[in-house]
Amino acid sequence: MSKVRVAAFSLSVDGFGAGPEQSLNDPLGKRGPELFGWFFPTRTFQAMFDKEGESEGADEKYASIGNSGFGAFILGRNMFGPVRGEWPDENWKGWWGDTPPYHAPTFILTHYPRAPIVMEGGTTFHFITGGIEQALMQAKAAAGAKDIKIGGGVSTVRQYLQAGLVDEIHFAISPVVLGRGEAMFAGIDLPALGFRVAAHEATEKATHVVLKK
């Protein structure tokens, strides 16, 4: 049976999943890339750019698990791009160029309708205006027996957590303190939502924590 998972989601020690002031030049917010020091060197990440990664071990294990085996993805609009409000035109097609790393149907939460975008490599972006449950229903239909990944950003993950729609979580806690940005845990009671720590493993660049119900 397919699961709804948050996986390979990087957080700072103080619980921020992105830095402040996201923009075209800073898609992860100010200092946001510091959260991904564990991920960027992995073979999984480098393979997205047809390069060989340096990092193996636990960081690579969790990077691979967190980026494979999914039949559909759900992203908030901020994860798709910096455009706000009505779509001014059809030019913006995501941060990733012609071949996004998803290679599966990818559902974008938005208040503004837009026609689907078929990209190279198997990714099709679908724009969902009916909320998180509609997006999940369509993602499940698209994914079949495979899992669905709630890819972010922080606001999207929080919405699915608070609605009780997430089955499993993997956070990679990077040894970074941001001080401000997009806070993951404010007002969220993970034990009350049924989660327990099922596994944890530390490396030089991150502490990997898996939570399951």
Short mmCIF file of C-alpha atoms in Angstrom, two decimals:
data_model
loop_
_atom_site.label_atom_id
_atom_site.label_comp_id
_atom_site.label_asym_id
_atom_site.label_seq_id
_atom_site.Cartn_x
_atom_site.Cartn_y
_atom_site.Cartn_z
CA MET A 1 0.00 0.00 0.00
CA SER A 2 1.38 3.40 -0.93
CA LYS A 3 2.41 5.87 1.75
CA VAL A 4 2.43 9.64 1.97
CA ARG A 5 5.96 10.60 2.97
CA VAL A 6 8.06 13.62 3.79
CA ALA A 7 11.60 12.53 2.97
CA ALA A 8 15.11 14.00 2.81
CA PHE A 9 13.71 17.23 4.24
CA SER A 10 16.50 19.39 5.63
CA LEU A 11 16.07 21.44 8.80
CA SER A 12 18.32 23.65 10.88
CA VAL A 13 18.97 22.83 14.53
CA ASP A 14 16.44 25.52 15.45
CA GLY A 15 13.78 24.00 13.23
CA PHE A 16 13.82 26.13 10.08
CA GLY A 17 13.36 24.46 6.70
CA ALA A 18 14.29 27.50 4.60
CA GLY A 19 15.89 30.86 5.16
CA PRO A 20 14.04 34.19 5.00
CA GLU A 21 13.54 36.37 1.93
CA GLN A 22 13.12 33.76 -0.79
CA SER A 23 13.69 35.29 -4.21
CA LEU A 24 14.81 34.46 -7.73
CA ASN A 25 18.41 34.78 -6.58
CA ASP A 26 17.81 32.98 -3.27
CA PRO A 27 15.28 30.20 -3.97
CA LEU A 28 16.00 28.60 -0.58
CA GLY A 29 16.00 31.95 1.22
CA LYS A 30 18.99 33.66 2.79
CA ARG A 31 21.46 31.02 4.03
CA GLY A 32 19.03 28.28 2.96
CA PRO A 33 21.67 26.30 1.03
CA GLU A 34 23.54 25.74 4.30
CA LEU A 35 20.82 23.24 5.26
CA PHE A 36 21.83 20.95 2.39
CA GLY A 37 25.53 20.47 3.13
CA TRP A 38 24.79 16.78 3.73
CA PHE A 39 22.86 16.37 0.47
CA PHE A 40 24.81 18.24 -2.21
CA PRO A 41 27.86 15.91 -2.18
CA THR A 42 25.84 12.69 -2.38
CA ARG A 43 25.78 10.45 -5.41
CA THR A 44 22.00 10.86 -5.53
CA PHE A 45 22.16 14.65 -5.85
CA GLN A 46 25.12 14.71 -8.24
CA ALA A 47 23.47 12.12 -10.50
CA MET A 48 20.71 14.65 -11.15
CA PHE A 49 23.36 16.62 -13.05
CA ASP A 50 25.08 13.59 -14.62
CA LYS A 51 28.01 13.89 -12.21
CA GLU A 52 29.56 11.49 -9.74
CA GLY A 53 28.99 12.22 -6.06
CA GLU A 54 31.61 12.03 -3.37
CA SER A 55 29.53 11.17 -0.32
CA GLU A 56 28.44 7.66 0.56
CA GLY A 57 27.41 6.12 3.87
CA ALA A 58 24.31 7.26 5.73
CA ASP A 59 23.96 10.59 3.93
CA GLU A 60 23.79 8.82 0.58
CA LYS A 61 21.48 6.15 1.98
CA TYR A 62 18.93 8.69 3.15
CA ALA A 63 19.34 10.82 0.02
CA SER A 64 18.59 7.79 -2.14
CA ILE A 65 15.62 6.63 -0.09
CA GLY A 66 14.27 10.17 0.00
CA ASN A 67 14.44 10.67 -3.76
CA SER A 68 13.41 7.36 -5.31
CA GLY A 69 10.38 5.09 -5.45
CA PHE A 70 7.81 7.87 -5.67
CA GLY A 71 4.96 7.81 -8.14
CA ALA A 72 3.88 11.42 -7.58
CA PHE A 73 4.99 14.60 -5.82
CA ILE A 74 3.15 17.48 -4.16
CA LEU A 75 4.77 20.91 -3.90
CA GLY A 76 3.70 24.30 -2.65
CA ARG A 77 3.77 27.14 -5.11
CA ASN A 78 6.90 28.64 -3.54
CA MET A 79 8.73 25.40 -4.32
CA PHE A 80 7.80 25.84 -7.96
CA GLY A 81 8.97 29.41 -8.31
CA PRO A 82 9.09 33.01 -7.05
CA VAL A 83 6.04 34.25 -9.00
CA ARG A 84 3.22 35.52 -6.78
CA GLY A 85 -0.44 36.22 -7.52
CA GLU A 86 -1.95 35.64 -10.95
CA TRP A 87 0.34 33.96 -13.46
CA PRO A 88 1.49 36.86 -15.67
CA ASP A 89 2.30 34.49 -18.56
CA GLU A 90 3.34 30.90 -19.26
CA ASN A 91 7.08 31.54 -19.26
CA TRP A 92 8.04 30.32 -15.77
CA LYS A 93 8.32 26.53 -15.73
CA GLY A 94 10.11 25.92 -12.43
CA TRP A 95 13.59 26.30 -10.99
CA TRP A 96 15.02 23.21 -12.68
CA GLY A 97 15.27 23.91 -16.41
CA ASP A 98 13.84 21.64 -19.08
CA THR A 99 14.38 18.39 -17.14
CA PRO A 100 13.12 18.66 -13.54
CA PRO A 101 14.33 16.00 -11.07
CA TYR A 102 10.89 14.53 -10.35
CA HIS A 103 10.31 12.29 -13.41
CA ALA A 104 6.69 11.75 -12.32
CA PRO A 105 3.42 13.69 -12.09
CA THR A 106 4.00 16.68 -9.79
CA PHE A 107 1.09 18.58 -8.27
CA ILE A 108 1.55 22.27 -7.43
CA LEU A 109 -0.71 23.87 -4.80
CA THR A 110 -1.88 27.29 -5.95
CA HIS A 111 -4.87 29.64 -5.82
CA TYR A 112 -4.49 30.50 -9.52
CA PRO A 113 -5.32 28.01 -12.28
CA ARG A 114 -2.87 27.17 -15.02
CA ALA A 115 -2.71 24.50 -17.71
CA PRO A 116 -0.46 21.48 -17.05
CA ILE A 117 3.14 21.70 -18.23
CA VAL A 118 4.74 18.63 -19.77
CA MET A 119 8.51 18.66 -19.22
CA GLU A 120 11.33 16.45 -20.40
CA GLY A 121 12.19 13.32 -18.43
CA GLY A 122 8.66 12.35 -17.40
CA THR A 123 7.68 15.29 -15.18
CA THR A 124 4.29 16.91 -15.75
CA PHE A 125 3.35 19.84 -13.52
CA HIS A 126 -0.35 19.96 -12.58
CA PHE A 127 -1.69 23.08 -10.87
CA ILE A 128 -4.26 22.34 -8.15
CA THR A 129 -6.57 25.07 -6.86
CA GLY A 130 -8.82 22.85 -4.71
CA GLY A 131 -6.54 22.49 -1.69
CA ILE A 132 -4.35 19.83 -0.15
CA GLU A 133 -6.88 17.00 -0.13
CA GLN A 134 -7.70 17.40 -3.81
CA ALA A 135 -3.99 17.41 -4.62
CA LEU A 136 -3.46 14.25 -2.58
CA MET A 137 -6.40 12.50 -4.21
CA GLN A 138 -5.00 13.20 -7.67
CA ALA A 139 -1.46 12.30 -6.58
CA LYS A 140 -2.64 8.94 -5.24
CA ALA A 141 -4.44 8.20 -8.49
CA ALA A 142 -1.29 9.04 -10.43
CA ALA A 143 1.12 7.18 -8.15
CA GLY A 144 -0.60 3.81 -8.20
CA ALA A 145 1.22 1.46 -5.81
CA LYS A 146 4.15 3.85 -5.35
CA ASP A 147 4.51 6.38 -2.55
CA ILE A 148 3.62 10.08 -2.70
CA LYS A 149 6.20 12.62 -1.57
CA ILE A 150 5.21 15.88 0.07
CA GLY A 151 8.19 17.77 -1.25
CA GLY A 152 7.75 21.09 0.52
CA GLY A 153 8.13 23.81 1.30
CA VAL A 154 7.63 24.12 5.01
CA SER A 155 4.09 25.53 4.78
CA THR A 156 2.96 22.63 2.59
CA VAL A 157 4.47 20.01 4.89
CA ARG A 158 2.84 21.68 7.90
CA GLN A 159 -0.57 21.67 6.23
CA TYR A 160 -0.39 17.95 5.48
CA LEU A 161 0.91 17.16 8.97
CA GLN A 162 -1.82 19.16 10.68
CA ALA A 163 -4.45 17.42 8.54
CA GLY A 164 -3.13 14.01 9.63
CA LEU A 165 -2.31 13.01 6.06
CA VAL A 166 1.39 12.11 6.42
CA ASP A 167 2.43 8.53 7.19
CA GLU A 168 6.20 8.85 7.54
CA ILE A 169 8.80 11.62 7.89
CA HIS A 170 12.55 11.81 7.44
CA PHE A 171 14.20 15.01 8.63
CA ALA A 172 17.89 15.69 8.06
CA ILE A 173 18.93 18.02 10.88
CA SER A 174 21.93 20.02 9.67
CA PRO A 175 24.40 21.53 12.18
CA VAL A 176 23.29 25.04 11.29
CA VAL A 177 21.42 27.69 13.29
CA LEU A 178 19.43 30.08 11.07
CA GLY A 179 17.63 32.16 13.68
CA ARG A 180 14.77 32.98 11.35
CA GLY A 181 13.08 31.66 8.25
CA GLU A 182 10.34 29.07 7.67
CA ALA A 183 9.69 27.33 11.03
CA MET A 184 8.55 23.71 10.84
CA PHE A 185 7.37 22.86 14.34
CA ALA A 186 5.55 25.95 15.66
CA GLY A 187 2.17 24.81 16.96
CA ILE A 188 2.65 21.20 15.80
CA ASP A 189 2.42 18.36 18.36
CA LEU A 190 4.04 15.38 16.64
CA PRO A 191 3.24 12.84 19.41
CA ALA A 192 -0.41 13.92 19.36
CA LEU A 193 -0.40 13.31 15.62
CA GLY A 194 0.77 9.75 16.32
CA PHE A 195 4.44 10.04 15.42
CA ARG A 196 7.32 8.37 17.22
CA VAL A 197 11.04 8.26 16.46
CA ALA A 198 11.59 5.03 14.54
CA ALA A 199 15.26 5.53 13.64
CA HIS A 200 18.06 8.05 13.96
CA GLU A 201 21.59 8.17 12.62
CA ALA A 202 24.22 10.88 12.82
CA THR A 203 26.93 11.77 10.33
CA GLU A 204 29.40 14.63 10.20
CA LYS A 205 26.96 16.72 8.18
CA ALA A 206 23.51 15.81 9.52
CA THR A 207 21.47 13.86 12.02
CA HIS A 208 18.88 11.79 10.20
CA VAL A 209 15.63 11.22 12.08
CA VAL A 210 12.80 9.01 10.84
CA LEU A 211 9.34 9.36 12.39
CA LYS A 212 6.56 6.86 11.85
CA LYS A 213 3.07 6.29 13.16
#
